[in-house]
């Protein structure tokens, strides 16, 4: 039998709707890679540390053998093939009471005095004791009797120290890149949302254009109608139509760099106040104070009107429809302009 058309189709995985799951999936993969990398690095460090310990032990046994056997050819062979090639592991040879006798691969200024050198070497010996147990060198005579002891102290080579701290650096770098990736992801999501809102705003402005054009035409028709004797109504209709055109311009300007033109701020604010005064509570009085009725500044009028309108409406809401709004327009220093808007509302109140 054929498959019924009503049978449910398998649901496809939507990348857009499952971005949160994808984000956590990426984080999980990054953590697995990080842990595996750190584990692998630690294994390398462990092996290198064991190898260095073996090399130092071989170095100590070579000294012990060279002194105890005393064969010139063998001593030369050990010196050239074992002792001298150690050019990376810092070592200090001491006597039985930890007095430094010799050292290798330690940077000490040759100009300092022997006493200062001994002091520095003793400090290094104490530091080396914290890292590794010393390797004992036993000196015996011809009869096999022990007559002296030496010790070889050492610490990790520079390469081993680098590898030891490498996982921390590696983890920090990976964490930084994870943070950077999450930041870029979040930022791209915000940018995507902003683009959607910008598109909707521009589309709204475009859709408003058609009825606005029709309203303007009807107003012109009413002006030519001799039987329509309500000029004050036409005046208010023109103001509202102009306001709608301003709002349309605001929406169409969203996401674009606003163009600035020199405007008289006093006239712009006065026009805005005259429009709002007839459309808010009659118990709210708006006044404008200025030291000059000609205050020129570069603004985008549509956006500037939007700011003044929102501030005044917020003030009306704060006063609950009753009170005064005082707008002070003052020319500031160096060509600046200060606009101070105050209301008699309660403002912010502390809630105990």
Short mmCIF file of C-alpha atoms in Angstrom, two decimals:
data_model
loop_
_atom_site.label_atom_id
_atom_site.label_comp_id
_atom_site.label_asym_id
_atom_site.label_seq_id
_atom_site.Cartn_x
_atom_site.Cartn_y
_atom_site.Cartn_z
CA UNK A 1 0.00 0.00 0.00
CA UNK A 2 1.16 3.50 -0.75
CA UNK A 3 1.94 5.98 1.99
CA UNK A 4 -1.04 8.03 3.09
CA UNK A 5 -0.87 11.72 2.35
CA UNK A 6 -1.97 12.41 5.91
CA UNK A 7 1.03 10.57 7.35
CA UNK A 8 3.34 12.95 9.18
CA UNK A 9 6.50 13.88 7.37
CA UNK A 10 9.76 13.88 9.37
CA UNK A 11 10.39 17.28 10.86
CA UNK A 12 13.40 19.05 9.39
CA UNK A 13 15.97 20.53 11.71
CA UNK A 14 15.76 24.33 11.42
CA UNK A 15 19.12 26.03 11.92
CA UNK A 16 17.52 29.41 12.61
CA UNK A 17 15.10 28.10 15.26
CA UNK A 18 17.75 25.89 16.90
CA UNK A 19 20.55 28.43 17.12
CA UNK A 20 20.68 28.08 20.90
CA UNK A 21 21.27 24.31 20.60
CA UNK A 22 23.93 24.93 17.95
CA UNK A 23 25.63 27.43 20.25
CA UNK A 24 25.84 24.94 23.11
CA UNK A 25 26.94 22.26 20.67
CA UNK A 26 29.84 24.43 19.51
CA UNK A 27 30.75 25.10 23.14
CA UNK A 28 30.70 21.37 23.95
CA UNK A 29 32.93 20.56 20.96
CA UNK A 30 35.35 23.33 21.97
CA UNK A 31 35.52 21.98 25.52
CA UNK A 32 36.21 18.43 24.27
CA UNK A 33 39.00 19.71 22.02
CA UNK A 34 40.42 21.75 24.90
CA UNK A 35 40.41 18.84 27.36
CA UNK A 36 41.93 16.46 24.79
CA UNK A 37 44.62 18.99 23.90
CA UNK A 38 45.51 19.64 27.54
CA UNK A 39 45.61 15.90 28.31
CA UNK A 40 47.90 15.27 25.34
CA UNK A 41 50.19 18.15 26.30
CA UNK A 42 50.39 16.89 29.90
CA UNK A 43 51.42 13.46 28.63
CA UNK A 44 54.24 15.05 26.61
CA UNK A 45 55.33 17.06 29.67
CA UNK A 46 55.33 13.93 31.81
CA UNK A 47 57.48 12.00 29.32
CA UNK A 48 59.89 14.90 28.87
CA UNK A 49 60.21 15.27 32.63
CA UNK A 50 61.06 11.56 32.99
CA UNK A 51 63.60 11.87 30.18
CA UNK A 52 65.29 14.85 31.82
CA UNK A 53 65.43 12.99 35.14
CA UNK A 54 67.13 10.07 33.38
CA UNK A 55 69.61 12.40 31.68
CA UNK A 56 70.54 14.06 34.98
CA UNK A 57 70.91 10.68 36.64
CA UNK A 58 73.15 9.55 33.80
CA UNK A 59 75.10 12.80 34.21
CA UNK A 60 75.57 12.08 37.95
CA UNK A 61 76.54 8.44 37.40
CA UNK A 62 79.03 9.50 34.73
CA UNK A 63 80.76 11.80 37.21
CA UNK A 64 80.72 9.07 39.81
CA UNK A 65 82.17 6.53 37.40
CA UNK A 66 84.81 8.94 36.09
CA UNK A 67 86.08 9.70 39.57
CA UNK A 68 85.92 6.16 40.90
CA UNK A 69 87.47 4.43 37.86
CA UNK A 70 89.94 7.13 36.94
CA UNK A 71 90.67 5.79 33.43
CA UNK A 72 91.77 8.80 31.37
CA UNK A 73 90.26 7.58 28.07
CA UNK A 74 86.95 6.69 29.68
CA UNK A 75 86.82 10.01 31.54
CA UNK A 76 87.43 11.84 28.26
CA UNK A 77 84.71 9.81 26.55
CA UNK A 78 82.17 10.50 29.32
CA UNK A 79 83.05 14.19 29.35
CA UNK A 80 82.64 14.61 25.60
CA UNK A 81 79.57 12.42 25.13
CA UNK A 82 77.51 12.83 28.30
CA UNK A 83 78.57 15.74 30.49
CA UNK A 84 79.32 18.38 27.85
CA UNK A 85 76.24 17.68 25.62
CA UNK A 86 73.93 18.60 28.51
CA UNK A 87 73.28 22.17 27.43
CA UNK A 88 69.65 22.59 28.46
CA UNK A 89 69.06 21.20 31.97
CA UNK A 90 70.30 23.49 34.78
CA UNK A 91 72.35 21.42 37.25
CA UNK A 92 74.46 22.18 40.33
CA UNK A 93 77.03 19.79 41.74
CA UNK A 94 77.50 20.09 45.51
CA UNK A 95 79.54 18.36 48.16
CA UNK A 96 78.06 16.33 51.00
CA UNK A 97 76.93 19.48 52.88
CA UNK A 98 75.32 21.15 49.85
CA UNK A 99 78.21 23.50 49.12
CA UNK A 100 78.17 24.24 45.36
CA UNK A 101 81.20 22.88 43.53
CA UNK A 102 80.21 23.24 39.90
CA UNK A 103 77.20 24.15 37.76
CA UNK A 104 75.98 23.94 34.21
CA UNK A 105 73.39 25.80 32.11
CA UNK A 106 72.88 28.52 34.73
CA UNK A 107 73.26 32.13 33.71
CA UNK A 108 75.49 33.82 36.28
CA UNK A 109 77.30 37.08 35.68
CA UNK A 110 81.04 36.25 35.49
CA UNK A 111 81.89 39.67 36.94
CA UNK A 112 80.42 38.99 40.38
CA UNK A 113 82.65 37.89 43.22
CA UNK A 114 83.05 34.22 44.24
CA UNK A 115 81.14 34.93 47.45
CA UNK A 116 78.19 36.36 45.54
CA UNK A 117 78.31 33.42 43.13
CA UNK A 118 78.18 30.97 46.03
CA UNK A 119 75.24 32.84 47.54
CA UNK A 120 73.30 32.74 44.30
CA UNK A 121 74.09 29.06 43.73
CA UNK A 122 72.98 28.16 47.27
CA UNK A 123 69.68 29.98 46.64
CA UNK A 124 69.25 28.01 43.42
CA UNK A 125 69.98 24.76 45.27
CA UNK A 126 67.14 25.51 47.70
CA UNK A 127 64.86 26.24 44.75
CA UNK A 128 65.87 23.00 43.04
CA UNK A 129 65.13 21.01 46.19
CA UNK A 130 61.48 22.00 45.82
CA UNK A 131 61.30 20.57 42.29
CA UNK A 132 63.29 17.34 42.40
CA UNK A 133 65.07 15.08 44.83
CA UNK A 134 68.87 15.36 44.44
CA UNK A 135 70.82 12.52 42.86
CA UNK A 136 73.49 11.11 45.13
CA UNK A 137 77.05 10.49 43.91
CA UNK A 138 79.05 8.00 45.98
CA UNK A 139 82.84 8.08 45.85
CA UNK A 140 84.67 4.89 46.80
CA UNK A 141 88.35 4.00 47.19
CA UNK A 142 90.20 1.05 45.67
CA UNK A 143 88.90 -1.25 48.36
CA UNK A 144 85.26 -0.21 47.78
CA UNK A 145 85.04 1.91 50.90
CA UNK A 146 82.95 5.08 50.74
CA UNK A 147 84.96 8.18 51.48
CA UNK A 148 82.77 11.03 50.22
CA UNK A 149 79.41 12.05 48.82
CA UNK A 150 78.34 14.59 46.23
CA UNK A 151 74.87 15.61 45.12
CA UNK A 152 73.47 16.73 41.81
CA UNK A 153 70.59 19.17 42.02
CA UNK A 154 68.63 20.12 38.95
CA UNK A 155 65.46 21.84 37.80
CA UNK A 156 63.29 21.70 34.73
CA UNK A 157 64.77 22.96 31.51
CA UNK A 158 63.41 26.09 29.90
CA UNK A 159 61.62 23.96 27.28
CA UNK A 160 59.95 21.83 29.95
CA UNK A 161 58.85 24.93 31.86
CA UNK A 162 57.33 26.28 28.68
CA UNK A 163 55.46 23.04 28.05
CA UNK A 164 54.32 22.94 31.70
CA UNK A 165 52.65 26.34 31.41
CA UNK A 166 51.57 25.79 27.83
CA UNK A 167 48.18 24.19 28.74
CA UNK A 168 47.28 27.27 30.79
CA UNK A 169 48.20 29.57 27.90
CA UNK A 170 46.43 27.27 25.49
CA UNK A 171 43.28 27.20 27.61
CA UNK A 172 43.35 31.00 27.90
CA UNK A 173 43.70 31.41 24.14
CA UNK A 174 40.91 28.92 23.43
CA UNK A 175 38.67 30.59 26.02
CA UNK A 176 39.37 33.95 24.41
CA UNK A 177 38.44 32.66 20.97
CA UNK A 178 35.30 31.00 22.36
CA UNK A 179 34.33 34.31 23.95
CA UNK A 180 35.12 36.10 20.68
CA UNK A 181 32.99 33.62 18.74
CA UNK A 182 30.06 33.99 21.14
CA UNK A 183 30.40 37.77 21.03
CA UNK A 184 30.45 37.75 17.23
CA UNK A 185 27.45 35.39 17.19
CA UNK A 186 25.44 37.55 19.61
CA UNK A 187 26.45 40.71 17.79
CA UNK A 188 25.46 39.24 14.42
CA UNK A 189 22.11 38.23 15.90
CA UNK A 190 21.55 41.78 17.15
CA UNK A 191 22.58 43.21 13.78
CA UNK A 192 20.18 40.80 12.06
CA UNK A 193 17.33 41.90 14.33
CA UNK A 194 18.18 45.55 13.75
CA UNK A 195 18.07 45.00 10.00
CA UNK A 196 14.63 43.42 10.34
CA UNK A 197 13.37 46.42 12.34
CA UNK A 198 14.92 48.83 9.84
CA UNK A 199 13.22 46.97 6.99
CA UNK A 200 9.88 47.06 8.80
CA UNK A 201 10.27 50.78 9.54
CA UNK A 202 11.06 51.60 5.93
CA UNK A 203 8.20 49.44 4.70
CA UNK A 204 5.83 51.18 7.15
CA UNK A 205 6.98 54.57 5.84
CA UNK A 206 6.41 53.38 2.31
CA UNK A 207 2.91 52.10 3.09
CA UNK A 208 1.98 55.36 4.83
CA UNK A 209 2.91 57.31 1.73
CA UNK A 210 -0.20 56.28 -0.26
CA UNK A 211 -2.92 57.29 2.28
CA UNK A 212 -0.96 60.46 3.07
CA UNK A 213 -1.02 61.50 -0.55
CA UNK A 214 -4.75 60.83 -0.58
CA UNK A 215 -5.28 62.92 2.58
CA UNK A 216 -3.34 65.82 1.10
CA UNK A 217 -5.51 65.63 -2.03
CA UNK A 218 -8.71 65.60 0.03
CA UNK A 219 -7.56 68.63 2.01
CA UNK A 220 -6.89 70.50 -1.22
CA UNK A 221 -10.34 69.45 -2.46
CA UNK A 222 -11.99 70.79 0.70
CA UNK A 223 -10.13 74.07 0.30
CA UNK A 224 -11.62 74.53 -3.15
CA UNK A 225 -15.10 73.56 -1.97
CA UNK A 226 -17.01 76.86 -1.48
CA UNK A 227 -19.61 75.14 0.68
CA UNK A 228 -17.02 74.01 3.26
CA UNK A 229 -16.67 76.95 5.65
CA UNK A 230 -14.52 75.51 8.40
CA UNK A 231 -11.02 76.97 7.86
CA UNK A 232 -9.91 76.07 11.40
CA UNK A 233 -10.66 72.41 10.68
CA UNK A 234 -8.58 72.53 7.50
CA UNK A 235 -5.75 74.17 9.42
CA UNK A 236 -5.70 71.37 12.00
CA UNK A 237 -6.02 68.73 9.29
CA UNK A 238 -2.99 70.23 7.55
CA UNK A 239 -1.04 70.17 10.81
CA UNK A 240 -1.92 66.51 11.39
CA UNK A 241 -1.05 65.63 7.82
CA UNK A 242 2.26 67.42 8.18
CA UNK A 243 2.85 65.48 11.42
CA UNK A 244 2.17 62.20 9.63
CA UNK A 245 4.62 63.21 6.91
CA UNK A 246 7.20 63.95 9.62
CA UNK A 247 6.61 60.54 11.20
CA UNK A 248 6.94 58.91 7.78
CA UNK A 249 10.26 60.69 7.25
CA UNK A 250 11.44 59.45 10.67
CA UNK A 251 10.67 55.86 9.82
CA UNK A 252 12.28 56.11 6.40
CA UNK A 253 15.42 57.65 7.98
CA UNK A 254 15.95 54.77 10.43
CA UNK A 255 19.22 53.00 9.65
CA UNK A 256 20.49 55.89 7.52
CA UNK A 257 22.96 58.62 8.37
CA UNK A 258 20.81 61.71 9.11
CA UNK A 259 21.43 64.82 7.05
CA UNK A 260 21.92 67.97 9.11
CA UNK A 261 20.75 71.43 8.12
CA UNK A 262 21.02 74.75 9.90
CA UNK A 263 17.70 75.49 11.62
CA UNK A 264 16.43 78.07 14.08
CA UNK A 265 15.95 75.93 17.18
CA UNK A 266 13.55 78.42 18.76
CA UNK A 267 11.19 78.28 15.78
CA UNK A 268 11.44 74.48 15.61
CA UNK A 269 10.63 74.07 19.31
CA UNK A 270 7.86 76.71 19.14
CA UNK A 271 6.23 74.91 16.21
CA UNK A 272 6.41 71.59 18.05
CA UNK A 273 4.95 73.08 21.25
CA UNK A 274 2.10 74.78 19.37
CA UNK A 275 1.16 71.44 17.84
CA UNK A 276 1.36 69.51 21.13
CA UNK A 277 -0.47 72.10 23.20
CA UNK A 278 -3.75 71.43 21.37
CA UNK A 279 -3.39 67.66 21.66
CA UNK A 280 -2.54 67.20 25.33
CA UNK A 281 -4.38 67.98 28.51
CA UNK A 282 -5.52 71.58 28.85
CA UNK A 283 -4.24 71.45 32.43
CA UNK A 284 -0.65 71.25 31.15
CA UNK A 285 1.07 74.54 30.31
CA UNK A 286 4.22 74.56 28.17
CA UNK A 287 6.45 77.63 28.18
CA UNK A 288 9.64 78.46 26.29
CA UNK A 289 12.35 80.73 27.68
CA UNK A 290 15.35 81.85 25.67
CA UNK A 291 17.93 84.62 25.62
CA UNK A 292 17.52 84.90 21.85
CA UNK A 293 14.77 83.96 19.41
CA UNK A 294 17.37 83.18 16.76
CA UNK A 295 19.45 80.18 17.81
CA UNK A 296 20.93 78.47 14.77
CA UNK A 297 22.28 74.89 14.96
CA UNK A 298 22.73 72.01 12.50
CA UNK A 299 19.99 69.41 13.14
CA UNK A 300 17.84 66.86 11.39
CA UNK A 301 14.45 68.44 11.95
CA UNK A 302 12.37 65.26 11.77
CA UNK A 303 14.51 63.51 14.40
CA UNK A 304 14.87 66.64 16.55
CA UNK A 305 11.07 67.09 16.62
CA UNK A 306 10.83 63.45 17.68
CA UNK A 307 13.10 64.07 20.67
CA UNK A 308 11.22 67.17 21.85
CA UNK A 309 7.87 65.44 21.37
CA UNK A 310 8.89 62.37 23.39
CA UNK A 311 10.36 64.47 26.22
CA UNK A 312 7.18 66.54 26.47
CA UNK A 313 4.91 63.49 26.35
CA UNK A 314 6.97 61.76 29.05
CA UNK A 315 6.68 64.90 31.16
CA UNK A 316 2.88 64.94 30.70
CA UNK A 317 2.72 61.30 31.80
CA UNK A 318 4.94 62.02 34.83
CA UNK A 319 2.62 64.89 35.87
CA UNK A 320 -0.49 62.78 35.26
CA UNK A 321 -1.97 65.40 32.95
CA UNK A 322 -1.59 68.38 35.29
CA UNK A 323 1.37 70.76 35.69
CA UNK A 324 3.90 72.91 33.89
CA UNK A 325 6.65 72.13 31.38
CA UNK A 326 9.41 74.73 31.13
CA UNK A 327 11.78 74.64 28.15
CA UNK A 328 14.94 76.76 28.47
CA UNK A 329 16.95 77.36 25.31
CA UNK A 330 20.39 78.87 25.94
CA UNK A 331 23.35 79.45 23.65
CA UNK A 332 26.37 77.78 25.25
CA UNK A 333 30.09 78.45 24.93
CA UNK A 334 31.97 77.80 21.69
CA UNK A 335 28.81 77.72 19.57
CA UNK A 336 27.04 75.06 21.65
CA UNK A 337 23.37 75.05 22.56
CA UNK A 338 21.81 73.93 25.87
CA UNK A 339 18.18 72.80 25.98
CA UNK A 340 16.81 72.26 29.50
CA UNK A 341 13.33 70.72 29.84
CA UNK A 342 11.78 70.61 33.29
CA UNK A 343 8.37 69.48 34.53
CA UNK A 344 6.53 69.59 37.83
CA UNK A 345 6.04 65.84 38.01
CA UNK A 346 7.04 63.70 40.97
CA UNK A 347 10.15 62.34 39.25
CA UNK A 348 11.95 59.33 40.71
CA UNK A 349 10.81 58.40 44.20
CA UNK A 350 12.60 56.12 46.63
CA UNK A 351 10.53 53.12 47.60
CA UNK A 352 11.26 51.94 51.12
#
